[in-house]
PDB file of C-alpha atoms in Angstrom:
ATOM      1  CA  UNK Y   1       0.979  34.066  25.996  1.00 77.00           C
ATOM      2  CA  UNK Y   2       1.544  35.989  28.136  1.00 85.00           C
ATOM      3  CA  UNK Y   3       4.322  37.664  26.154  1.00 87.00           C
ATOM      4  CA  UNK Y   4       7.663  37.906  28.021  1.00 91.00           C
ATOM      5  CA  UNK Y   5       7.760  41.707  27.947  1.00 92.00           C
ATOM      6  CA  UNK Y   6      10.989  43.597  28.580  1.00 93.00           C
ATOM      7  CA  UNK Y   7      10.607  45.441  31.923  1.00 94.00           C
ATOM      8  CA  UNK Y   8      13.184  48.035  30.885  1.00 95.00           C
ATOM      9  CA  UNK Y   9      10.941  49.411  28.117  1.00 96.00           C
ATOM     10  CA  UNK Y  10       7.700  51.373  28.486  1.00 95.00           C
ATOM     11  CA  UNK Y  11       6.388  49.919  25.204  1.00 95.00           C
ATOM     12  CA  UNK Y  12       5.445  46.212  25.081  1.00 95.00           C
ATOM     13  CA  UNK Y  13       8.479  44.522  23.512  1.00 95.00           C
ATOM     14  CA  UNK Y  14       9.878  41.018  23.864  1.00 95.00           C
ATOM     15  CA  UNK Y  15      12.355  38.506  22.475  1.00 92.00           C
ATOM     16  CA  UNK Y  16      11.548  34.907  21.613  1.00 87.00           C
ATOM     17  CA  UNK Y  17      14.940  33.940  22.965  1.00 86.00           C
ATOM     18  CA  UNK Y  18      18.185  35.634  24.001  1.00 83.00           C
ATOM     19  CA  UNK Y  19      19.486  35.961  20.447  1.00 86.00           C
ATOM     20  CA  UNK Y  20      16.294  36.824  18.571  1.00 88.00           C
ATOM     21  CA  UNK Y  21      15.339  40.289  17.330  1.00 91.00           C
ATOM     22  CA  UNK Y  22      13.277  42.505  19.595  1.00 94.00           C
ATOM     23  CA  UNK Y  23       9.595  42.558  18.608  1.00 95.00           C
ATOM     24  CA  UNK Y  24       7.197  45.301  19.726  1.00 95.00           C
ATOM     25  CA  UNK Y  25       3.515  46.177  19.895  1.00 94.00           C
ATOM     26  CA  UNK Y  26       1.824  49.542  20.474  1.00 95.00           C
ATOM     27  CA  UNK Y  27       1.680  50.878  24.011  1.00 95.00           C
ATOM     28  CA  UNK Y  28      -1.525  52.756  23.214  1.00 94.00           C
ATOM     29  CA  UNK Y  29      -4.257  53.070  20.592  1.00 93.00           C
ATOM     30  CA  UNK Y  30      -5.931  56.188  19.246  1.00 92.00           C
ATOM     31  CA  UNK Y  31      -9.395  54.843  18.507  1.00 84.00           C
ATOM     32  CA  UNK Y  32     -12.236  56.251  16.417  1.00 78.00           C
ATOM     33  CA  UNK Y  33     -15.018  56.891  15.745  1.00 79.00           C
ATOM     34  CA  UNK Y  34     -14.204  57.595  12.124  1.00 83.00           C
ATOM     35  CA  UNK Y  35     -14.164  61.260  11.077  1.00 86.00           C
ATOM     36  CA  UNK Y  36     -13.549  62.234  14.713  1.00 88.00           C
ATOM     37  CA  UNK Y  37     -10.071  63.739  14.537  1.00 89.00           C
ATOM     38  CA  UNK Y  38      -7.891  60.677  15.122  1.00 90.00           C
ATOM     39  CA  UNK Y  39      -5.418  61.607  12.367  1.00 90.00           C
ATOM     40  CA  UNK Y  40      -5.069  65.138  13.743  1.00 93.00           C
ATOM     41  CA  UNK Y  41      -4.494  63.874  17.286  1.00 94.00           C
ATOM     42  CA  UNK Y  42      -1.842  61.427  16.059  1.00 94.00           C
ATOM     43  CA  UNK Y  43      -0.110  64.237  14.143  1.00 94.00           C
ATOM     44  CA  UNK Y  44       0.082  66.232  17.381  1.00 95.00           C
ATOM     45  CA  UNK Y  45       1.146  63.303  19.578  1.00 95.00           C
ATOM     46  CA  UNK Y  46       4.021  62.216  17.371  1.00 93.00           C
ATOM     47  CA  UNK Y  47       5.550  65.672  17.725  1.00 95.00           C
ATOM     48  CA  UNK Y  48       6.437  64.642  21.299  1.00 95.00           C
ATOM     49  CA  UNK Y  49       9.987  63.407  21.764  1.00 94.00           C
ATOM     50  CA  UNK Y  50       8.793  60.191  23.476  1.00 96.00           C
ATOM     51  CA  UNK Y  51       6.319  59.187  20.739  1.00 95.00           C
ATOM     52  CA  UNK Y  52       8.299  57.466  17.935  1.00 93.00           C
ATOM     53  CA  UNK Y  53       6.738  57.908  14.497  1.00 91.00           C
ATOM     54  CA  UNK Y  54       9.009  55.976  12.137  1.00 89.00           C
ATOM     55  CA  UNK Y  55       6.474  53.130  11.933  1.00 90.00           C
ATOM     56  CA  UNK Y  56       3.152  52.612  10.137  1.00 89.00           C
ATOM     57  CA  UNK Y  57       0.617  53.759  12.734  1.00 90.00           C
ATOM     58  CA  UNK Y  58      -2.346  53.441  10.340  1.00 88.00           C
ATOM     59  CA  UNK Y  59      -2.141  49.802   9.277  1.00 86.00           C
ATOM     60  CA  UNK Y  60      -5.719  48.909  10.352  1.00 86.00           C
ATOM     61  CA  UNK Y  61      -4.307  45.471  11.174  1.00 89.00           C
ATOM     62  CA  UNK Y  62      -6.945  44.679  13.780  1.00 87.00           C
ATOM     63  CA  UNK Y  63      -9.760  45.161  11.284  1.00 84.00           C
ATOM     64  CA  UNK Y  64      -8.384  43.997   7.936  1.00 83.00           C
ATOM     65  CA  UNK Y  65      -8.851  40.489   6.578  1.00 81.00           C
ATOM     66  CA  UNK Y  66      -5.923  38.234   7.625  1.00 81.00           C
ATOM     67  CA  UNK Y  67      -5.345  37.377   3.962  1.00 81.00           C
ATOM     68  CA  UNK Y  68      -5.167  41.046   2.962  1.00 81.00           C
ATOM     69  CA  UNK Y  69      -1.998  43.113   2.735  1.00 80.00           C
ATOM     70  CA  UNK Y  70      -2.316  43.676   6.508  1.00 82.00           C
ATOM     71  CA  UNK Y  71      -1.008  40.146   6.910  1.00 86.00           C
ATOM     72  CA  UNK Y  72      -0.549  38.038  10.007  1.00 89.00           C
ATOM     73  CA  UNK Y  73       0.675  38.832  13.516  1.00 90.00           C
ATOM     74  CA  UNK Y  74       4.299  38.662  12.415  1.00 91.00           C
ATOM     75  CA  UNK Y  75       3.583  41.338   9.815  1.00 91.00           C
ATOM     76  CA  UNK Y  76       1.936  43.544  12.434  1.00 92.00           C
ATOM     77  CA  UNK Y  77       4.792  43.331  14.934  1.00 93.00           C
ATOM     78  CA  UNK Y  78       7.310  44.034  12.171  1.00 93.00           C
ATOM     79  CA  UNK Y  79       5.662  47.452  11.699  1.00 93.00           C
ATOM     80  CA  UNK Y  80       6.722  48.378  15.244  1.00 94.00           C
ATOM     81  CA  UNK Y  81      10.118  46.694  15.102  1.00 94.00           C
ATOM     82  CA  UNK Y  82      11.987  48.448  12.303  1.00 93.00           C
ATOM     83  CA  UNK Y  83      15.571  49.555  12.805  1.00 95.00           C
ATOM     84  CA  UNK Y  84      14.692  53.234  13.272  1.00 94.00           C
ATOM     85  CA  UNK Y  85      11.958  52.429  15.787  1.00 95.00           C
ATOM     86  CA  UNK Y  86      14.142  50.079  17.833  1.00 95.00           C
ATOM     87  CA  UNK Y  87      16.904  52.693  17.820  1.00 95.00           C
ATOM     88  CA  UNK Y  88      14.439  55.258  19.213  1.00 95.00           C
ATOM     89  CA  UNK Y  89      13.394  52.848  21.979  1.00 96.00           C
ATOM     90  CA  UNK Y  90      17.024  52.113  22.804  1.00 95.00           C
ATOM     91  CA  UNK Y  91      17.802  55.832  23.055  1.00 96.00           C
ATOM     92  CA  UNK Y  92      14.686  56.596  25.117  1.00 96.00           C
ATOM     93  CA  UNK Y  93      13.299  53.493  26.911  1.00 97.00           C
ATOM     94  CA  UNK Y  94      10.300  55.493  28.156  1.00 96.00           C
ATOM     95  CA  UNK Y  95       9.073  56.003  24.572  1.00 96.00           C
ATOM     96  CA  UNK Y  96       5.522  54.866  23.791  1.00 96.00           C
ATOM     97  CA  UNK Y  97       4.621  53.325  20.441  1.00 96.00           C
ATOM     98  CA  UNK Y  98       1.155  54.129  19.133  1.00 95.00           C
ATOM     99  CA  UNK Y  99      -1.412  52.665  16.739  1.00 94.00           C
ATOM    100  CA  UNK Y 100      -3.720  55.361  15.351  1.00 93.00           C
ATOM    101  CA  UNK Y 101      -5.919  53.278  13.020  1.00 89.00           C
ATOM    102  CA  UNK Y 102      -9.327  54.944  13.539  1.00 85.00           C
ATOM    103  CA  UNK Y 103     -11.439  51.878  12.736  1.00 80.00           C
ATOM    104  CA  UNK Y 104      -9.798  49.531  15.256  1.00 80.00           C
ATOM    105  CA  UNK Y 105     -12.601  49.692  17.819  1.00 72.00           C
ATOM    106  CA  UNK Y 106     -15.425  50.787  15.541  1.00 69.00           C
ATOM    107  CA  UNK Y 107     -18.009  48.011  15.879  1.00 59.00           C
ATOM    108  CA  UNK Y 108     -19.348  47.510  12.400  1.00 60.00           C
ATOM    109  CA  UNK Y 109     -19.129  44.366  10.336  1.00 58.00           C
ATOM    110  CA  UNK Y 110     -17.305  45.951   7.406  1.00 58.00           C
ATOM    111  CA  UNK Y 111     -14.495  47.113   9.713  1.00 57.00           C
ATOM    112  CA  UNK Y 112     -14.059  43.848  11.617  1.00 69.00           C
ATOM    113  CA  UNK Y 113     -12.925  41.407   8.934  1.00 76.00           C
ATOM    114  CA  UNK Y 114     -10.111  39.975  11.036  1.00 80.00           C
ATOM    115  CA  UNK Y 115     -12.766  38.578  13.350  1.00 77.00           C
ATOM    116  CA  UNK Y 116     -15.426  37.920  10.714  1.00 78.00           C
ATOM    117  CA  UNK Y 117     -13.437  36.424   7.837  1.00 83.00           C
ATOM    118  CA  UNK Y 118     -14.897  33.006   8.689  1.00 85.00           C
ATOM    119  CA  UNK Y 119     -18.324  34.435   7.833  1.00 85.00           C
ATOM    120  CA  UNK Y 120     -17.043  35.463   4.405  1.00 85.00           C
ATOM    121  CA  UNK Y 121     -15.343  32.113   3.820  1.00 88.00           C
ATOM    122  CA  UNK Y 122     -18.454  30.126   4.788  1.00 88.00           C
ATOM    123  CA  UNK Y 123     -20.722  32.231   2.587  1.00 86.00           C
ATOM    124  CA  UNK Y 124     -18.308  31.983  -0.337  1.00 86.00           C
ATOM    125  CA  UNK Y 125     -18.113  28.191  -0.021  1.00 85.00           C
ATOM    126  CA  UNK Y 126     -21.914  27.883   0.110  1.00 84.00           C
ATOM    127  CA  UNK Y 127     -22.348  30.209  -2.865  1.00 81.00           C
ATOM    128  CA  UNK Y 128     -19.821  28.279  -4.937  1.00 81.00           C
ATOM    129  CA  UNK Y 129     -21.587  24.996  -4.164  1.00 78.00           C
ATOM    130  CA  UNK Y 130     -24.876  26.373  -5.396  1.00 76.00           C
ATOM    131  CA  UNK Y 131     -23.526  28.306  -8.343  1.00 72.00           C
ATOM    132  CA  UNK Y 132     -22.022  25.163  -9.854  1.00 69.00           C
ATOM    133  CA  UNK Y 133     -24.178  23.727 -12.626  1.00 59.00           C
ATOM    134  CA  UNK Y 134     -25.328  21.218 -11.601  1.00 61.00           C
ATOM    135  CA  UNK Y 135     -24.903  22.027  -7.884  1.00 57.00           C
ATOM    136  CA  UNK Y 136     -22.030  20.139  -6.315  1.00 59.00           C
ATOM    137  CA  UNK Y 137     -22.760  16.881  -4.573  1.00 61.00           C
ATOM    138  CA  UNK Y 138     -23.702  17.490  -0.962  1.00 56.00           C
ATOM    139  CA  UNK Y 139     -24.870  21.060  -1.620  1.00 59.00           C
ATOM    140  CA  UNK Y 140     -27.892  22.244   0.419  1.00 60.00           C
ATOM    141  CA  UNK Y 141     -31.299  21.341  -0.955  1.00 63.00           C
ATOM    142  CA  UNK Y 142     -32.057  25.069  -1.128  1.00 61.00           C
ATOM    143  CA  UNK Y 143     -29.655  25.223  -4.066  1.00 67.00           C
ATOM    144  CA  UNK Y 144     -32.253  23.447  -6.194  1.00 61.00           C
ATOM    145  CA  UNK Y 145     -34.540  26.507  -5.934  1.00 58.00           C
ATOM    146  CA  UNK Y 146     -32.179  28.959  -7.517  1.00 57.00           C
ATOM    147  CA  UNK Y 147     -33.575  32.407  -8.186  1.00 58.00           C
ATOM    148  CA  UNK Y 148     -32.160  35.396  -9.959  1.00 53.00           C
ATOM    149  CA  UNK Y 149     -31.801  38.640  -8.079  1.00 51.00           C
ATOM    150  CA  UNK Y 150     -32.861  42.026  -9.403  1.00 49.00           C
ATOM    151  CA  UNK Y 151     -29.339  42.547 -10.769  1.00 47.00           C
ATOM    152  CA  UNK Y 152     -29.461  39.271 -12.693  1.00 47.00           C
ATOM    153  CA  UNK Y 153     -27.045  37.557 -10.332  1.00 51.00           C
ATOM    154  CA  UNK Y 154     -27.766  34.406  -8.379  1.00 57.00           C
ATOM    155  CA  UNK Y 155     -29.096  34.995  -4.859  1.00 62.00           C
ATOM    156  CA  UNK Y 156     -28.018  32.480  -2.245  1.00 68.00           C
ATOM    157  CA  UNK Y 157     -30.136  33.785   0.635  1.00 73.00           C
ATOM    158  CA  UNK Y 158     -29.939  30.484   2.491  1.00 75.00           C
ATOM    159  CA  UNK Y 159     -26.139  30.862   2.721  1.00 82.00           C
ATOM    160  CA  UNK Y 160     -26.481  33.656   5.294  1.00 82.00           C
ATOM    161  CA  UNK Y 161     -27.496  31.113   7.946  1.00 83.00           C
ATOM    162  CA  UNK Y 162     -24.441  28.970   7.333  1.00 83.00           C
ATOM    163  CA  UNK Y 163     -22.175  32.003   7.344  1.00 86.00           C
ATOM    164  CA  UNK Y 164     -23.656  33.367  10.566  1.00 84.00           C
ATOM    165  CA  UNK Y 165     -23.143  30.025  12.294  1.00 87.00           C
ATOM    166  CA  UNK Y 166     -19.460  30.062  11.312  1.00 87.00           C
ATOM    167  CA  UNK Y 167     -18.574  33.521  12.583  1.00 82.00           C
ATOM    168  CA  UNK Y 168     -17.047  34.460  15.933  1.00 78.00           C
ATOM    169  CA  UNK Y 169     -19.486  35.084  18.810  1.00 78.00           C
ATOM    170  CA  UNK Y 170     -20.232  38.717  19.632  1.00 70.00           C
ATOM    171  CA  UNK Y 171     -18.548  38.255  23.006  1.00 75.00           C
ATOM    172  CA  UNK Y 172     -15.223  37.943  21.149  1.00 76.00           C
ATOM    173  CA  UNK Y 173     -14.887  41.480  19.855  1.00 76.00           C
ATOM    174  CA  UNK Y 174     -11.839  43.537  18.956  1.00 78.00           C
ATOM    175  CA  UNK Y 175     -11.180  44.908  22.466  1.00 79.00           C
ATOM    176  CA  UNK Y 176     -11.360  41.343  23.810  1.00 80.00           C
ATOM    177  CA  UNK Y 177      -9.029  40.187  21.039  1.00 82.00           C
ATOM    178  CA  UNK Y 178      -6.530  42.976  21.747  1.00 85.00           C
ATOM    179  CA  UNK Y 179      -6.470  42.368  25.494  1.00 86.00           C
ATOM    180  CA  UNK Y 180      -5.469  38.726  24.966  1.00 85.00           C
ATOM    181  CA  UNK Y 181      -2.129  40.175  23.793  1.00 85.00           C
ATOM    182  CA  UNK Y 182      -2.047  43.424  25.753  1.00 87.00           C
ATOM    183  CA  UNK Y 183      -3.730  43.018  29.154  1.00 83.00           C
ATOM    184  CA  UNK Y 184      -2.855  46.625  30.061  1.00 84.00           C
ATOM    185  CA  UNK Y 185      -4.598  48.001  26.992  1.00 84.00           C
ATOM    186  CA  UNK Y 186      -4.531  51.813  26.769  1.00 91.00           C
ATOM    187  CA  UNK Y 187      -7.036  53.419  24.421  1.00 91.00           C
ATOM    188  CA  UNK Y 188      -7.556  57.104  23.649  1.00 91.00           C
ATOM    189  CA  UNK Y 189     -11.131  57.345  22.350  1.00 88.00           C
ATOM    190  CA  UNK Y 190     -12.132  60.160  20.017  1.00 87.00           C
ATOM    191  CA  UNK Y 191     -15.828  61.090  19.911  1.00 86.00           C
ATOM    192  CA  UNK Y 192     -17.748  63.648  17.888  1.00 88.00           C
ATOM    193  CA  UNK Y 193     -21.279  65.045  17.834  1.00 90.00           C
ATOM    194  CA  UNK Y 194     -23.116  62.321  15.837  1.00 87.00           C
ATOM    195  CA  UNK Y 195     -24.958  64.509  13.315  1.00 87.00           C
ATOM    196  CA  UNK Y 196     -21.773  66.438  12.513  1.00 90.00           C
ATOM    197  CA  UNK Y 197     -19.851  63.203  12.072  1.00 89.00           C
ATOM    198  CA  UNK Y 198     -22.529  61.871   9.707  1.00 90.00           C
ATOM    199  CA  UNK Y 199     -22.311  65.078   7.667  1.00 92.00           C
ATOM    200  CA  UNK Y 200     -18.562  64.599   7.207  1.00 91.00           C
ATOM    201  CA  UNK Y 201     -18.992  60.873   6.418  1.00 89.00           C
ATOM    202  CA  UNK Y 202     -21.653  61.650   3.805  1.00 93.00           C
ATOM    203  CA  UNK Y 203     -19.288  63.965   1.960  1.00 92.00           C
ATOM    204  CA  UNK Y 204     -16.216  61.722   2.445  1.00 90.00           C
ATOM    205  CA  UNK Y 205     -17.522  58.545   0.822  1.00 89.00           C
ATOM    206  CA  UNK Y 206     -18.923  58.612  -2.682  1.00 91.00           C
ATOM    207  CA  UNK Y 207     -21.267  55.665  -2.144  1.00 92.00           C
ATOM    208  CA  UNK Y 208     -23.568  57.731   0.069  1.00 93.00           C
ATOM    209  CA  UNK Y 209     -24.346  60.575  -2.386  1.00 94.00           C
ATOM    210  CA  UNK Y 210     -24.568  57.926  -5.109  1.00 94.00           C
ATOM    211  CA  UNK Y 211     -27.274  56.097  -3.161  1.00 93.00           C
ATOM    212  CA  UNK Y 212     -29.195  58.940  -1.533  1.00 94.00           C
ATOM    213  CA  UNK Y 213     -28.532  61.833  -3.908  1.00 94.00           C
ATOM    214  CA  UNK Y 214     -26.432  64.979  -3.743  1.00 92.00           C
ATOM    215  CA  UNK Y 215     -26.903  67.985  -1.482  1.00 92.00           C
ATOM    216  CA  UNK Y 216     -29.148  68.554   1.501  1.00 92.00           C
ATOM    217  CA  UNK Y 217     -31.894  66.227   0.250  1.00 94.00           C
ATOM    218  CA  UNK Y 218     -29.433  63.378  -0.148  1.00 95.00           C
ATOM    219  CA  UNK Y 219     -27.967  63.960   3.296  1.00 94.00           C
ATOM    220  CA  UNK Y 220     -31.502  64.016   4.730  1.00 94.00           C
ATOM    221  CA  UNK Y 221     -32.155  60.562   3.319  1.00 94.00           C
ATOM    222  CA  UNK Y 222     -28.829  59.252   4.596  1.00 94.00           C
ATOM    223  CA  UNK Y 223     -29.368  60.787   8.046  1.00 93.00           C
ATOM    224  CA  UNK Y 224     -32.875  59.351   8.242  1.00 93.00           C
ATOM    225  CA  UNK Y 225     -31.613  55.878   7.387  1.00 91.00           C
ATOM    226  CA  UNK Y 226     -28.821  56.037   9.979  1.00 89.00           C
ATOM    227  CA  UNK Y 227     -31.099  57.504  12.647  1.00 90.00           C
ATOM    228  CA  UNK Y 228     -33.740  54.812  12.105  1.00 91.00           C
ATOM    229  CA  UNK Y 229     -31.085  52.097  12.302  1.00 85.00           C
ATOM    230  CA  UNK Y 230     -29.812  53.522  15.592  1.00 84.00           C
ATOM    231  CA  UNK Y 231     -33.262  53.718  17.167  1.00 87.00           C
ATOM    232  CA  UNK Y 232     -34.000  50.166  16.007  1.00 84.00           C
ATOM    233  CA  UNK Y 233     -30.747  48.948  17.546  1.00 76.00           C
ATOM    234  CA  UNK Y 234     -31.411  50.497  20.965  1.00 80.00           C
ATOM    235  CA  UNK Y 235     -35.092  49.565  20.982  1.00 76.00           C
ATOM    236  CA  UNK Y 236     -36.147  47.367  23.944  1.00 74.00           C
ATOM    237  CA  UNK Y 237     -37.330  44.741  21.424  1.00 68.00           C
ATOM    238  CA  UNK Y 238     -34.037  44.673  19.502  1.00 54.00           C
ATOM    239  CA  UNK Y 239     -31.829  41.588  19.795  1.00 53.00           C
ATOM    240  CA  UNK Y 240     -28.889  44.002  19.775  1.00 48.00           C
ATOM    241  CA  UNK Y 241     -29.684  44.995  23.362  1.00 40.00           C
ATOM    242  CA  UNK Y 242     -28.574  41.552  24.506  1.00 43.00           C
ATOM    243  CA  UNK Y 243     -25.098  41.991  23.066  1.00 41.00           C
ATOM    244  CA  UNK Y 244     -22.239  42.210  25.574  1.00 38.00           C
ATOM    245  CA  UNK Y 245     -20.687  45.636  26.027  1.00 38.00           C
ATOM    246  CA  UNK Y 246     -17.644  46.420  23.888  1.00 34.00           C
TER     247      UNK Y 246
END
């Protein structure tokens, strides 16, 4: 870094050397929030002659676990460097490649596994140490006080501390990660009235009606939970208020 970008192209593309294949990244992102119309906006944008659409614009690479099908950085750049896409850039150098994965800049732990996979790895290692019978040599002393959870499974509550210590600091978030590669980061942010967005989310994901119940009563419980979590987060006494801005 910095990447040796080709000045003749509007999209960020580069070659490792004079004979290597051109590799590209998106020139802009269509960011969430989820259920806020990102897919519809991308459908409209790619109708423009200067917005190539022969690539996977919904890979969720920035949020998926690096050992998932999303793969590594080479896998990500290959999505924007296919033959049809490079031909479009060659024909129209002003073309702009886009990434329309709606969760890319949604700050929630479940959608940030590329940054937080070390948390998962640390917790998994701690859990495996304790689950062994007898506990592996060198396992934390807390493993000796093993307790069953309500579901009959082993609870390794003490592993959360180890996992938290292993994760990336909050100051290194997805926008910060993206700008290490793309200093001139362009983001189109889609927003929606929060209660309306929650209504759509409640009916889009089966786990919410399963937990809170169907219909208006179920949505009321879900909305109350989300609203309380929001007010707790923005409370003057919340540790979340000390987090750096995203």
